[in-house]
Amino acid sequence: MSEKSPFVVSPQWLVKHLKDPGLSIVDGSWYLPAQNRDARAEYDAAHIPGAVFFDQDAVVDPDSDLPHTIPSPSVFERHASAMGISRDDTIVVYDGLGMFTAPRVWWLFRIMGAEKVFLLDGGFDNWKKDGHIVTATPTKIASNAFLPKFDASKIASLEDLRQIVSERSSQIADARPAGRFTGEEPEPRAGMRSGHMPGARSVPALSLSENGYLKDIDGLRQTFTDSGIDPSRPVVTTCGSGVTAAVISLALESLGSDDHKLYDGSWSEWGSQDDTPVETGPAKG
């Protein structure tokens, strides 16, 4: 049997452990406008028993004009504590599609110091399809305190990316769909140029999973090879607004690579600057 990522749990595992003390289940669903889905409304209508909703538009830096900017540790502490989550909990995150936006929540909890953070393989759509229990009953949240232990070393800034693009000192893995990477498809946000950073490689987030299930270790390694990314060398992950870039971060961690950072501003920042270099077409070099 093929080896799976150490960061995913199966639906069967979660069914067995639903009532374990110290287990926090988090719905981290978020959708692009074109997907025509309302994550909060879907959570209110049906969620895994005990799950809390992680609003990816709210747990952000309130002073940033970019979408999904990483919140300060104090802001994250306030939101996570309000969800009843402790840093010592076993945290299982899921989203509707599976391996789409939940990895961003997984990544946030990890850079804020939580160590036992996992993803539900297959996501909520498959959970429902397979007949597992769901509820519309609001989750009763017990008082708790999440005390962050922030790791800023996992974050890349605009200045970092300018230097990386100039010096080619790190690989850049772009999680956006291939059409947006090449510039053949427009960006969903107004005012953005199309294309990609010079030297970047296209690793679409959905290429790392199959039907919502994260590819096994061999499959992840092959996907990186096909994309021209070497997981043994430094990598910066990026996407549209820093959300699906975390799917690549998850895949790298699954392969045992820890020399990677996530560019939080991602294309929302890079593509809206006047002086950042942009290429179109397939990856070069």
CSV table of N, CA and C in Angstrom, one decimal, residues 59-168:
chain,number,residue,atom,x,y,z
A,59,VAL,N,-10.2,36.0,10.0
A,59,VAL,CA,-9.0,35.7,10.7
A,59,VAL,C,-7.8,36.2,9.9
A,60,VAL,N,-7.7,37.5,9.8
A,60,VAL,CA,-6.7,38.1,9.0
A,60,VAL,C,-6.1,39.4,9.7
A,61,ASP,N,-5.2,40.0,9.1
A,61,ASP,CA,-4.7,41.3,9.7
A,61,ASP,C,-5.7,42.4,9.3
A,62,PRO,N,-6.4,43.0,10.2
A,62,PRO,CA,-7.4,43.9,9.9
A,62,PRO,C,-6.9,45.2,9.3
A,63,ASP,N,-5.6,45.5,9.4
A,63,ASP,CA,-5.0,46.7,8.9
A,63,ASP,C,-4.4,46.6,7.5
A,64,SER,N,-4.5,45.3,6.9
A,64,SER,CA,-3.9,45.1,5.6
A,64,SER,C,-5.0,45.4,4.5
A,65,ASP,N,-4.6,45.9,3.4
A,65,ASP,CA,-5.5,46.1,2.3
A,65,ASP,C,-5.4,45.0,1.3
A,66,LEU,N,-4.7,43.9,1.7
A,66,LEU,CA,-4.6,42.7,0.9
A,66,LEU,C,-5.5,41.7,1.5
A,67,PRO,N,-6.0,40.8,0.6
A,67,PRO,CA,-6.9,39.7,1.2
A,67,PRO,C,-6.1,38.6,1.9
A,68,HIS,N,-6.6,38.1,3.0
A,68,HIS,CA,-6.1,37.0,3.7
A,68,HIS,C,-4.7,37.1,4.3
A,69,THR,N,-4.3,38.4,4.6
A,69,THR,CA,-3.0,38.6,5.2
A,69,THR,C,-3.0,38.0,6.6
A,70,ILE,N,-1.8,37.3,6.9
A,70,ILE,CA,-1.7,36.6,8.1
A,70,ILE,C,-1.9,37.5,9.3
A,71,PRO,N,-2.8,37.1,10.2
A,71,PRO,CA,-3.0,38.0,11.4
A,71,PRO,C,-1.8,37.9,12.4
A,72,SER,N,-1.8,38.9,13.2
A,72,SER,CA,-0.7,38.9,14.2
A,72,SER,C,-1.0,37.8,15.2
A,73,PRO,N,-0.1,37.3,16.0
A,73,PRO,CA,-0.3,36.3,17.0
A,73,PRO,C,-1.5,36.7,17.9
A,74,SER,N,-1.6,38.0,18.3
A,74,SER,CA,-2.6,38.4,19.2
A,74,SER,C,-4.0,38.3,18.6
A,75,VAL,N,-4.1,38.7,17.3
A,75,VAL,CA,-5.4,38.5,16.6
A,75,VAL,C,-5.7,37.1,16.4
A,76,PHE,N,-4.8,36.2,16.1
A,76,PHE,CA,-5.0,34.8,15.9
A,76,PHE,C,-5.5,34.2,17.3
A,77,GLU,N,-4.8,34.6,18.3
A,77,GLU,CA,-5.1,34.1,19.7
A,77,GLU,C,-6.6,34.4,20.0
A,78,ARG,N,-7.0,35.6,19.7
A,78,ARG,CA,-8.4,36.0,20.0
A,78,ARG,C,-9.4,35.1,19.2
A,79,HIS,N,-9.2,34.9,18.0
A,79,HIS,CA,-10.1,34.1,17.2
A,79,HIS,C,-10.1,32.6,17.5
A,80,ALA,N,-8.9,32.1,17.7
A,80,ALA,CA,-8.7,30.7,18.0
A,80,ALA,C,-9.3,30.4,19.4
A,81,SER,N,-9.1,31.2,20.3
A,81,SER,CA,-9.6,31.1,21.7
A,81,SER,C,-11.2,31.1,21.6
A,82,ALA,N,-11.7,32.0,20.8
A,82,ALA,CA,-13.2,32.1,20.7
A,82,ALA,C,-13.8,30.9,20.1
A,83,MET,N,-13.0,30.2,19.3
A,83,MET,CA,-13.4,28.9,18.7
A,83,MET,C,-13.3,27.7,19.7
A,84,GLY,N,-12.7,28.0,20.9
A,84,GLY,CA,-12.5,27.0,21.9
A,84,GLY,C,-11.4,26.1,21.6
A,85,ILE,N,-10.3,26.6,20.9
A,85,ILE,CA,-9.2,25.7,20.5
A,85,ILE,C,-8.0,26.1,21.4
A,86,SER,N,-7.3,25.0,21.9
A,86,SER,CA,-6.0,25.2,22.6
A,86,SER,C,-4.9,24.8,21.7
A,87,ARG,N,-3.7,25.3,21.9
A,87,ARG,CA,-2.5,25.0,21.1
A,87,ARG,C,-2.2,23.5,21.3
A,88,ASP,N,-2.6,22.9,22.4
A,88,ASP,CA,-2.3,21.5,22.7
A,88,ASP,C,-3.3,20.5,22.1
A,89,ASP,N,-4.4,21.0,21.6
A,89,ASP,CA,-5.4,20.1,21.0
A,89,ASP,C,-4.9,19.4,19.8
A,90,THR,N,-5.6,18.2,19.6
A,90,THR,CA,-5.4,17.6,18.3
A,90,THR,C,-6.5,18.2,17.4
A,91,ILE,N,-6.0,18.9,16.3
A,91,ILE,CA,-6.8,19.8,15.5
A,91,ILE,C,-7.0,19.1,14.1
A,92,VAL,N,-8.2,18.9,13.7
A,92,VAL,CA,-8.5,18.3,12.4
A,92,VAL,C,-9.2,19.3,11.6
A,93,VAL,N,-8.6,19.7,10.4
A,93,VAL,CA,-9.2,20.7,9.6
A,93,VAL,C,-9.8,20.1,8.3
A,94,TYR,N,-10.9,20.6,7.9
A,94,TYR,CA,-11.5,20.1,6.6
A,94,TYR,C,-12.0,21.2,5.8
A,95,ASP,N,-12.3,21.0,4.5
A,95,ASP,CA,-13.0,22.0,3.7
A,95,ASP,C,-13.9,21.2,2.8
A,96,GLY,N,-14.8,21.9,2.0
A,96,GLY,CA,-15.8,21.2,1.2
A,96,GLY,C,-15.2,20.3,0.1
A,97,LEU,N,-14.3,20.8,-0.6
A,97,LEU,CA,-13.7,20.1,-1.8
A,97,LEU,C,-12.6,19.1,-1.4
A,98,GLY,N,-12.0,19.4,-0.3
A,98,GLY,CA,-10.8,18.5,0.1
A,98,GLY,C,-9.5,19.0,-0.4
A,99,MET,N,-8.6,19.4,0.4
A,99,MET,CA,-7.2,19.8,0.0
A,99,MET,C,-7.3,21.0,-0.9
A,100,PHE,N,-8.2,22.0,-0.6
A,100,PHE,CA,-8.3,23.2,-1.3
A,100,PHE,C,-7.9,24.4,-0.5
A,101,THR,N,-8.7,24.7,0.6
A,101,THR,CA,-8.5,25.8,1.5
A,101,THR,C,-8.1,25.4,2.9
A,102,ALA,N,-8.5,24.2,3.3
A,102,ALA,CA,-8.2,23.7,4.6
A,102,ALA,C,-6.7,23.7,4.9
A,103,PRO,N,-5.8,23.4,3.9
A,103,PRO,CA,-4.4,23.4,4.2
A,103,PRO,C,-3.9,24.8,4.7
A,104,ARG,N,-4.5,25.9,4.3
A,104,ARG,CA,-4.2,27.2,4.8
A,104,ARG,C,-4.4,27.3,6.3
A,105,VAL,N,-5.5,26.8,6.7
A,105,VAL,CA,-5.9,26.8,8.2
A,105,VAL,C,-4.9,25.9,8.9
A,106,TRP,N,-4.6,24.7,8.3
A,106,TRP,CA,-3.6,23.8,8.9
A,106,TRP,C,-2.2,24.5,9.1
A,107,TRP,N,-1.8,25.3,8.0
A,107,TRP,CA,-0.6,26.0,8.0
A,107,TRP,C,-0.6,27.1,9.1
A,108,LEU,N,-1.7,27.8,9.2
A,108,LEU,CA,-1.8,28.9,10.1
A,108,LEU,C,-1.6,28.4,11.6
A,109,PHE,N,-2.4,27.3,11.9
A,109,PHE,CA,-2.3,26.8,13.2
A,109,PHE,C,-0.8,26.3,13.5
A,110,ARG,N,-0.2,25.8,12.5
A,110,ARG,CA,1.2,25.3,12.8
A,110,ARG,C,2.2,26.4,13.0
A,111,ILE,N,2.1,27.5,12.2
A,111,ILE,CA,3.0,28.6,12.4
A,111,ILE,C,2.7,29.4,13.7
A,112,MET,N,1.5,29.2,14.2
A,112,MET,CA,1.1,29.8,15.5
A,112,MET,C,1.5,28.9,16.7
A,113,GLY,N,2.1,27.7,16.4
A,113,GLY,CA,2.6,26.9,17.4
A,113,GLY,C,1.9,25.6,17.7
A,114,ALA,N,0.8,25.3,17.1
A,114,ALA,CA,0.1,24.0,17.3
A,114,ALA,C,0.9,22.9,16.6
A,115,GLU,N,1.1,21.8,17.3
A,115,GLU,CA,1.9,20.7,16.7
A,115,GLU,C,1.1,19.6,16.2
A,116,LYS,N,-0.1,19.4,16.7
A,116,LYS,CA,-0.9,18.2,16.3
A,116,LYS,C,-2.1,18.7,15.5
A,117,VAL,N,-1.7,19.0,14.2
A,117,VAL,CA,-2.7,19.6,13.3
A,117,VAL,C,-2.7,18.7,12.1
A,118,PHE,N,-3.9,18.3,11.7
A,118,PHE,CA,-4.1,17.3,10.6
A,118,PHE,C,-5.2,17.8,9.6
A,119,LEU,N,-5.3,17.1,8.5
A,119,LEU,CA,-6.4,17.4,7.5
A,119,LEU,C,-7.2,16.2,7.3
A,120,LEU,N,-8.5,16.4,7.1
A,120,LEU,CA,-9.4,15.3,6.8
A,120,LEU,C,-9.3,15.0,5.3
A,121,ASP,N,-8.8,13.8,5.0
A,121,ASP,CA,-8.6,13.4,3.7
A,121,ASP,C,-10.0,13.3,3.0
A,122,GLY,N,-10.1,13.8,1.8
A,122,GLY,CA,-11.3,13.7,1.0
A,122,GLY,C,-12.3,14.9,1.2
A,123,GLY,N,-12.1,15.6,2.3
A,123,GLY,CA,-13.0,16.8,2.5
A,123,GLY,C,-14.4,16.4,2.9
A,124,PHE,N,-15.2,17.5,3.1
A,124,PHE,CA,-16.6,17.3,3.6
A,124,PHE,C,-17.5,16.8,2.5
A,125,ASP,N,-17.3,17.1,1.2
A,125,ASP,CA,-18.2,16.6,0.2
A,125,ASP,C,-18.1,15.1,0.1
A,126,ASN,N,-16.9,14.5,0.3
A,126,ASN,CA,-16.8,13.1,0.3
A,126,ASN,C,-17.3,12.5,1.6
A,127,TRP,N,-17.1,13.2,2.7
A,127,TRP,CA,-17.6,12.8,4.0
A,127,TRP,C,-19.1,12.6,3.9
A,128,LYS,N,-19.8,13.5,3.3
A,128,LYS,CA,-21.3,13.4,3.1
A,128,LYS,C,-21.7,12.3,2.1
A,129,LYS,N,-20.9,12.3,1.0
A,129,LYS,CA,-21.2,11.3,0.0
A,129,LYS,C,-21.1,9.9,0.5
A,130,ASP,N,-20.2,9.6,1.5
A,130,ASP,CA,-20.0,8.3,2.0
A,130,ASP,C,-20.9,8.0,3.2
A,131,GLY,N,-21.8,8.9,3.5
A,131,GLY,CA,-22.9,8.7,4.5
A,131,GLY,C,-22.5,8.9,5.9
A,132,HIS,N,-21.4,9.6,6.2
A,132,HIS,CA,-20.9,9.9,7.6
A,132,HIS,C,-21.8,10.9,8.2
A,133,ILE,N,-21.9,10.9,9.5
A,133,ILE,CA,-22.8,11.8,10.2
A,133,ILE,C,-22.5,13.3,10.0
A,134,VAL,N,-23.6,14.0,9.9
A,134,VAL,CA,-23.5,15.5,9.8
A,134,VAL,C,-24.6,16.1,10.7
A,135,THR,N,-24.5,17.4,11.0
A,135,THR,CA,-25.5,18.0,11.9
A,135,THR,C,-25.6,19.5,11.5
A,136,ALA,N,-26.8,20.0,11.8
A,136,ALA,CA,-27.0,21.5,11.6
A,136,ALA,C,-27.0,22.1,13.0
A,137,THR,N,-26.9,21.3,14.1
A,137,THR,CA,-26.9,21.8,15.4
A,137,THR,C,-25.7,22.7,15.7
A,138,PRO,N,-25.8,23.9,16.2
A,138,PRO,CA,-24.7,24.7,16.5
A,138,PRO,C,-23.8,24.1,17.5
A,139,THR,N,-22.5,24.2,17.3
A,139,THR,CA,-21.5,23.6,18.2
A,139,THR,C,-21.4,24.4,19.4
A,140,LYS,N,-21.5,23.7,20.6
A,140,LYS,CA,-21.3,24.4,21.9
A,140,LYS,C,-19.8,24.6,22.1
A,141,ILE,N,-19.4,25.8,22.2
A,141,ILE,CA,-17.9,26.1,22.4
A,141,ILE,C,-17.6,26.3,23.8
A,142,ALA,N,-16.7,25.5,24.3
A,142,ALA,CA,-16.2,25.6,25.7
A,142,ALA,C,-15.1,26.7,25.7
A,143,SER,N,-15.0,27.3,26.9
A,143,SER,CA,-14.0,28.4,27.0
A,143,SER,C,-12.6,27.7,26.9
A,144,ASN,N,-11.7,28.4,26.2
A,144,ASN,CA,-10.4,27.9,26.1
A,144,ASN,C,-9.4,29.0,25.7
A,145,ALA,N,-8.1,28.8,25.8
A,145,ALA,CA,-7.1,29.8,25.5
A,145,ALA,C,-6.1,29.2,24.5
A,146,PHE,N,-5.9,29.8,23.4
A,146,PHE,CA,-4.9,29.5,22.5
A,146,PHE,C,-3.7,30.4,22.7
A,147,LEU,N,-2.6,29.9,23.1
A,147,LEU,CA,-1.4,30.7,23.4
A,147,LEU,C,-0.4,30.6,22.3
A,148,PRO,N,-0.3,31.5,21.4
A,148,PRO,CA,0.5,31.3,20.2
A,148,PRO,C,2.0,31.3,20.5
A,149,LYS,N,2.7,30.5,19.6
A,149,LYS,CA,4.1,30.5,19.6
A,149,LYS,C,4.5,30.7,18.1
A,150,PHE,N,4.6,31.9,17.8
A,150,PHE,CA,4.7,32.3,16.3
A,150,PHE,C,6.0,32.0,15.7
A,151,ASP,N,6.0,31.4,14.5
A,151,ASP,CA,7.2,31.1,13.7
A,151,ASP,C,7.2,31.9,12.5
A,152,ALA,N,7.8,33.1,12.5
A,152,ALA,CA,7.8,34.0,11.4
A,152,ALA,C,8.7,33.6,10.3
A,153,SER,N,9.6,32.6,10.5
A,153,SER,CA,10.5,32.1,9.5
A,153,SER,C,9.9,31.4,8.3
A,154,LYS,N,8.6,31.1,8.5
A,154,LYS,CA,7.9,30.3,7.4
A,154,LYS,C,7.2,31.3,6.5
A,155,ILE,N,7.4,32.6,6.6
A,155,ILE,CA,6.7,33.6,5.8
A,155,ILE,C,7.7,34.4,5.0
A,156,ALA,N,7.3,34.6,3.7
A,156,ALA,CA,8.1,35.4,2.8
A,156,ALA,C,7.4,36.7,2.5
A,157,SER,N,8.2,37.8,2.4
A,157,SER,CA,7.6,39.1,2.2
A,157,SER,C,7.8,39.5,0.7
A,158,LEU,N,7.2,40.6,0.4
A,158,LEU,CA,7.4,41.2,-1.0
A,158,LEU,C,8.9,41.4,-1.2
A,159,GLU,N,9.6,42.0,-0.2
A,159,GLU,CA,11.0,42.3,-0.4
A,159,GLU,C,11.8,41.0,-0.6
A,160,ASP,N,11.4,39.9,0.1
A,160,ASP,CA,12.1,38.6,-0.1
A,160,ASP,C,11.9,38.1,-1.5
A,161,LEU,N,10.7,38.3,-2.0
A,161,LEU,CA,10.4,37.8,-3.4
A,161,LEU,C,11.1,38.6,-4.4
A,162,ARG,N,11.2,39.9,-4.2
A,162,ARG,CA,12.0,40.7,-5.1
A,162,ARG,C,13.5,40.2,-5.2
A,163,GLN,N,14.0,39.9,-4.1
A,163,GLN,CA,15.4,39.4,-4.1
A,163,GLN,C,15.5,38.0,-4.7
A,164,ILE,N,14.6,37.2,-4.4
A,164,ILE,CA,14.6,35.8,-4.9
A,164,ILE,C,14.4,35.8,-6.5
A,165,VAL,N,13.5,36.6,-7.0
A,165,VAL,CA,13.3,36.7,-8.4
A,165,VAL,C,14.6,37.3,-9.1
A,166,SER,N,15.2,38.3,-8.4
A,166,SER,CA,16.4,38.9,-9.0
A,166,SER,C,17.6,37.9,-9.0
A,167,GLU,N,17.8,37.2,-7.9
A,167,GLU,CA,19.0,36.4,-7.7
A,167,GLU,C,18.7,34.9,-8.0
A,168,ARG,N,17.5,34.5,-8.2
A,168,ARG,CA,17.1,33.1,-8.4
A,168,ARG,C,17.6,32.2,-7.3
